[in-house]
PDB file of C-alpha atoms in Angstrom:
ATOM      1  CA  MET A   1      14.859   3.939 -14.826  1.00  0.00           C
ATOM      2  CA  SER A   2      11.942   3.304 -12.480  1.00  0.00           C
ATOM      3  CA  ILE A   3       8.529   2.434 -13.825  1.00  0.00           C
ATOM      4  CA  ASP A   4       5.410   3.125 -11.766  1.00  0.00           C
ATOM      5  CA  LYS A   5       2.151   1.161 -12.040  1.00  0.00           C
ATOM      6  CA  THR A   6       0.327   3.717 -14.192  1.00  0.00           C
ATOM      7  CA  ARG A   7       2.960   4.659 -16.754  1.00  0.00           C
ATOM      8  CA  ARG A   8       5.124   2.555 -19.013  1.00  0.00           C
ATOM      9  CA  VAL A   9       7.795   3.902 -21.353  1.00  0.00           C
ATOM     10  CA  LEU A  10       8.801   2.055 -24.492  1.00  0.00           C
ATOM     11  CA  LEU A  11      12.089   2.982 -26.112  1.00  0.00           C
ATOM     12  CA  LEU A  12      12.643   1.928 -29.696  1.00  0.00           C
ATOM     13  CA  GLY A  13      15.821   2.244 -31.735  1.00  0.00           C
ATOM     14  CA  GLY A  14      18.938   3.987 -30.574  1.00  0.00           C
ATOM     15  CA  ALA A  15      22.064   5.709 -31.814  1.00  0.00           C
ATOM     16  CA  ALA A  16      23.899   2.404 -32.403  1.00  0.00           C
ATOM     17  CA  ALA A  17      21.145   1.253 -34.752  1.00  0.00           C
ATOM     18  CA  GLY A  18      21.237   4.537 -36.639  1.00  0.00           C
ATOM     19  CA  LEU A  19      17.720   5.284 -35.488  1.00  0.00           C
ATOM     20  CA  GLY A  20      16.356   8.062 -33.364  1.00  0.00           C
ATOM     21  CA  THR A  21      14.803   7.258 -29.996  1.00  0.00           C
ATOM     22  CA  LEU A  22      11.035   7.144 -29.745  1.00  0.00           C
ATOM     23  CA  ALA A  23       9.369   7.279 -26.335  1.00  0.00           C
ATOM     24  CA  VAL A  24       5.729   6.321 -26.004  1.00  0.00           C
ATOM     25  CA  ALA A  25       3.859   6.632 -22.704  1.00  0.00           C
ATOM     26  CA  PHE A  26       1.081   4.199 -21.866  1.00  0.00           C
ATOM     27  CA  GLY A  27      -1.316   4.361 -18.962  1.00  0.00           C
ATOM     28  CA  ARG A  28      -4.167   6.271 -17.469  1.00  0.00           C
ATOM     29  CA  ALA A  29      -4.405  10.025 -17.811  1.00  0.00           C
ATOM     30  CA  LYS A  30      -4.097  11.857 -14.521  1.00  0.00           C
ATOM     31  CA  GLU A  31      -7.573  12.377 -13.137  1.00  0.00           C
ATOM     32  CA  ARG A  32      -8.721  15.874 -12.375  1.00  0.00           C
ATOM     33  CA  VAL A  33     -10.012  16.274  -8.803  1.00  0.00           C
ATOM     34  CA  ILE A  34     -12.892  18.697  -8.285  1.00  0.00           C
ATOM     35  CA  LYS A  35     -13.733  19.605  -4.686  1.00  0.00           C
ATOM     36  CA  VAL A  36     -17.436  20.139  -3.986  1.00  0.00           C
ATOM     37  CA  THR A  37     -18.824  21.438  -0.687  1.00  0.00           C
ATOM     38  CA  ALA A  38     -22.385  20.678   0.391  1.00  0.00           C
ATOM     39  CA  LYS A  39     -24.299  22.694   2.962  1.00  0.00           C
ATOM     40  CA  LYS A  40     -27.932  23.470   3.597  1.00  0.00           C
ATOM     41  CA  PHE A  41     -29.234  23.838   0.657  1.00  0.00           C
ATOM     42  CA  ASP A  42     -26.341  24.376  -1.683  1.00  0.00           C
ATOM     43  CA  PHE A  43     -23.534  22.704  -3.614  1.00  0.00           C
ATOM     44  CA  THR A  44     -20.433  24.810  -4.235  1.00  0.00           C
ATOM     45  CA  PRO A  45     -19.622  24.868  -7.070  1.00  0.00           C
ATOM     46  CA  ASN A  46     -23.059  24.200  -8.474  1.00  0.00           C
ATOM     47  CA  ILE A  47     -21.757  24.134 -12.052  1.00  0.00           C
ATOM     48  CA  ILE A  48     -19.138  21.464 -12.736  1.00  0.00           C
ATOM     49  CA  LYS A  49     -17.376  21.574 -16.114  1.00  0.00           C
ATOM     50  CA  LEU A  50     -16.013  18.313 -17.503  1.00  0.00           C
ATOM     51  CA  GLN A  51     -14.690  17.073 -20.821  1.00  0.00           C
ATOM     52  CA  LYS A  52     -16.185  14.135 -22.670  1.00  0.00           C
ATOM     53  CA  GLY A  53     -14.074  11.018 -22.191  1.00  0.00           C
ATOM     54  CA  VAL A  54     -11.773  12.617 -19.603  1.00  0.00           C
ATOM     55  CA  PRO A  55     -11.915  11.018 -16.139  1.00  0.00           C
ATOM     56  CA  ALA A  56     -12.584  13.208 -13.115  1.00  0.00           C
ATOM     57  CA  VAL A  57     -12.954  12.581  -9.396  1.00  0.00           C
ATOM     58  CA  LEU A  58     -15.584  14.593  -7.548  1.00  0.00           C
ATOM     59  CA  GLU A  59     -14.528  15.000  -3.914  1.00  0.00           C
ATOM     60  CA  PHE A  60     -17.368  15.942  -1.539  1.00  0.00           C
ATOM     61  CA  THR A  61     -17.480  17.347   1.979  1.00  0.00           C
ATOM     62  CA  SER A  62     -20.489  18.505   3.996  1.00  0.00           C
ATOM     63  CA  LEU A  63     -20.403  21.474   6.331  1.00  0.00           C
ATOM     64  CA  ASP A  64     -23.519  20.616   8.328  1.00  0.00           C
ATOM     65  CA  LEU A  65     -25.824  17.660   7.551  1.00  0.00           C
ATOM     66  CA  THR A  66     -25.683  14.325   5.784  1.00  0.00           C
ATOM     67  CA  MET A  67     -26.433  15.041   2.144  1.00  0.00           C
ATOM     68  CA  GLY A  68     -26.628  12.977  -1.001  1.00  0.00           C
ATOM     69  CA  PHE A  69     -25.159  13.502  -4.452  1.00  0.00           C
ATOM     70  CA  ASN A  70     -26.931  11.944  -7.397  1.00  0.00           C
ATOM     71  CA  ALA A  71     -26.024  12.384 -11.071  1.00  0.00           C
ATOM     72  CA  PRO A  72     -28.344   9.833 -12.716  1.00  0.00           C
ATOM     73  CA  ASP A  73     -27.189  10.605 -16.269  1.00  0.00           C
ATOM     74  CA  PHE A  74     -23.763   9.231 -15.315  1.00  0.00           C
ATOM     75  CA  GLY A  75     -24.911   6.515 -12.924  1.00  0.00           C
ATOM     76  CA  VAL A  76     -23.079   7.961  -9.903  1.00  0.00           C
ATOM     77  CA  ARG A  77     -24.293   8.717  -6.394  1.00  0.00           C
ATOM     78  CA  THR A  78     -22.849   8.959  -2.903  1.00  0.00           C
ATOM     79  CA  ASP A  79     -23.722   9.964   0.619  1.00  0.00           C
ATOM     80  CA  ILE A  80     -21.899  13.045   1.897  1.00  0.00           C
ATOM     81  CA  VAL A  81     -21.338  12.739   5.640  1.00  0.00           C
ATOM     82  CA  PRO A  82     -20.037  15.629   7.790  1.00  0.00           C
ATOM     83  CA  GLY A  83     -16.420  15.058   8.849  1.00  0.00           C
ATOM     84  CA  ALA A  84     -15.709  12.643   5.997  1.00  0.00           C
ATOM     85  CA  VAL A  85     -14.700  12.928   2.351  1.00  0.00           C
ATOM     86  CA  SER A  86     -16.766  11.107  -0.274  1.00  0.00           C
ATOM     87  CA  ARG A  87     -15.383  10.520  -3.747  1.00  0.00           C
ATOM     88  CA  VAL A  88     -16.969   9.475  -7.015  1.00  0.00           C
ATOM     89  CA  ARG A  89     -15.147   8.907 -10.295  1.00  0.00           C
ATOM     90  CA  VAL A  90     -16.900   9.877 -13.491  1.00  0.00           C
ATOM     91  CA  VAL A  91     -15.911   9.560 -17.138  1.00  0.00           C
ATOM     92  CA  PRO A  92     -18.523  11.523 -19.114  1.00  0.00           C
ATOM     93  CA  ASP A  93     -19.574   9.622 -22.224  1.00  0.00           C
ATOM     94  CA  LYS A  94     -21.779  12.332 -23.717  1.00  0.00           C
ATOM     95  CA  ALA A  95     -21.710  16.106 -24.164  1.00  0.00           C
ATOM     96  CA  GLY A  96     -24.409  18.432 -22.863  1.00  0.00           C
ATOM     97  CA  GLU A  97     -25.827  19.788 -19.621  1.00  0.00           C
ATOM     98  CA  PHE A  98     -26.935  17.341 -16.928  1.00  0.00           C
ATOM     99  CA  THR A  99     -28.598  17.936 -13.567  1.00  0.00           C
ATOM    100  CA  PHE A 100     -27.249  16.609 -10.279  1.00  0.00           C
ATOM    101  CA  TYR A 101     -29.086  16.914  -6.980  1.00  0.00           C
ATOM    102  CA  CYS A 102     -29.179  16.092  -3.283  1.00  0.00           C
ATOM    103  CA  ASP A 103     -31.215  12.925  -2.804  1.00  0.00           C
ATOM    104  CA  ILE A 104     -31.308  12.879   1.009  1.00  0.00           C
ATOM    105  CA  PHE A 105     -33.941  15.172   2.502  1.00  0.00           C
ATOM    106  CA  CYS A 106     -32.097  17.917   4.384  1.00  0.00           C
ATOM    107  CA  GLY A 107     -34.957  20.251   5.347  1.00  0.00           C
ATOM    108  CA  SER A 108     -37.078  22.984   3.842  1.00  0.00           C
ATOM    109  CA  GLY A 109     -35.206  24.190   0.773  1.00  0.00           C
ATOM    110  CA  HIS A 110     -33.971  20.701  -0.115  1.00  0.00           C
ATOM    111  CA  GLU A 111     -35.992  20.673  -3.339  1.00  0.00           C
ATOM    112  CA  ASN A 112     -33.763  23.444  -4.750  1.00  0.00           C
ATOM    113  CA  MET A 113     -30.455  21.753  -3.892  1.00  0.00           C
ATOM    114  CA  SER A 114     -29.160  20.922  -7.340  1.00  0.00           C
ATOM    115  CA  GLY A 115     -26.544  21.836  -9.885  1.00  0.00           C
ATOM    116  CA  THR A 116     -25.413  21.245 -13.438  1.00  0.00           C
ATOM    117  CA  ILE A 117     -22.628  19.170 -14.961  1.00  0.00           C
ATOM    118  CA  VAL A 118     -21.558  20.731 -18.266  1.00  0.00           C
ATOM    119  CA  VAL A 119     -19.696  18.346 -20.562  1.00  0.00           C
ATOM    120  CA  THR A 120     -17.917  19.671 -23.652  1.00  0.00           C
TER     121      THR A 120
END
């Protein structure tokens, strides 16, 4: 049996001991990856649905200009540079609706470049 770095299996008991076998998995839950595209003056998707306590990775690409992503309620931000992929990991610790926005001026219309993270 091979054991990877994120999952451990513990086997207790066995047929010889007259016990059933119990398998328990330990480790991190697989993170959900959500791809987000930024372009003048839009995030797609602009509504991101997450679950409280469940880790997610937001994966950003830009189609035209350098943008920013800022979700202050979760303490995450990143630059989004054309031709590169930017990633942020978030584990929502509260339920509700939270605004995220572009925090690098990208031209007229920048002030409306925002979205919502919905945590259930």
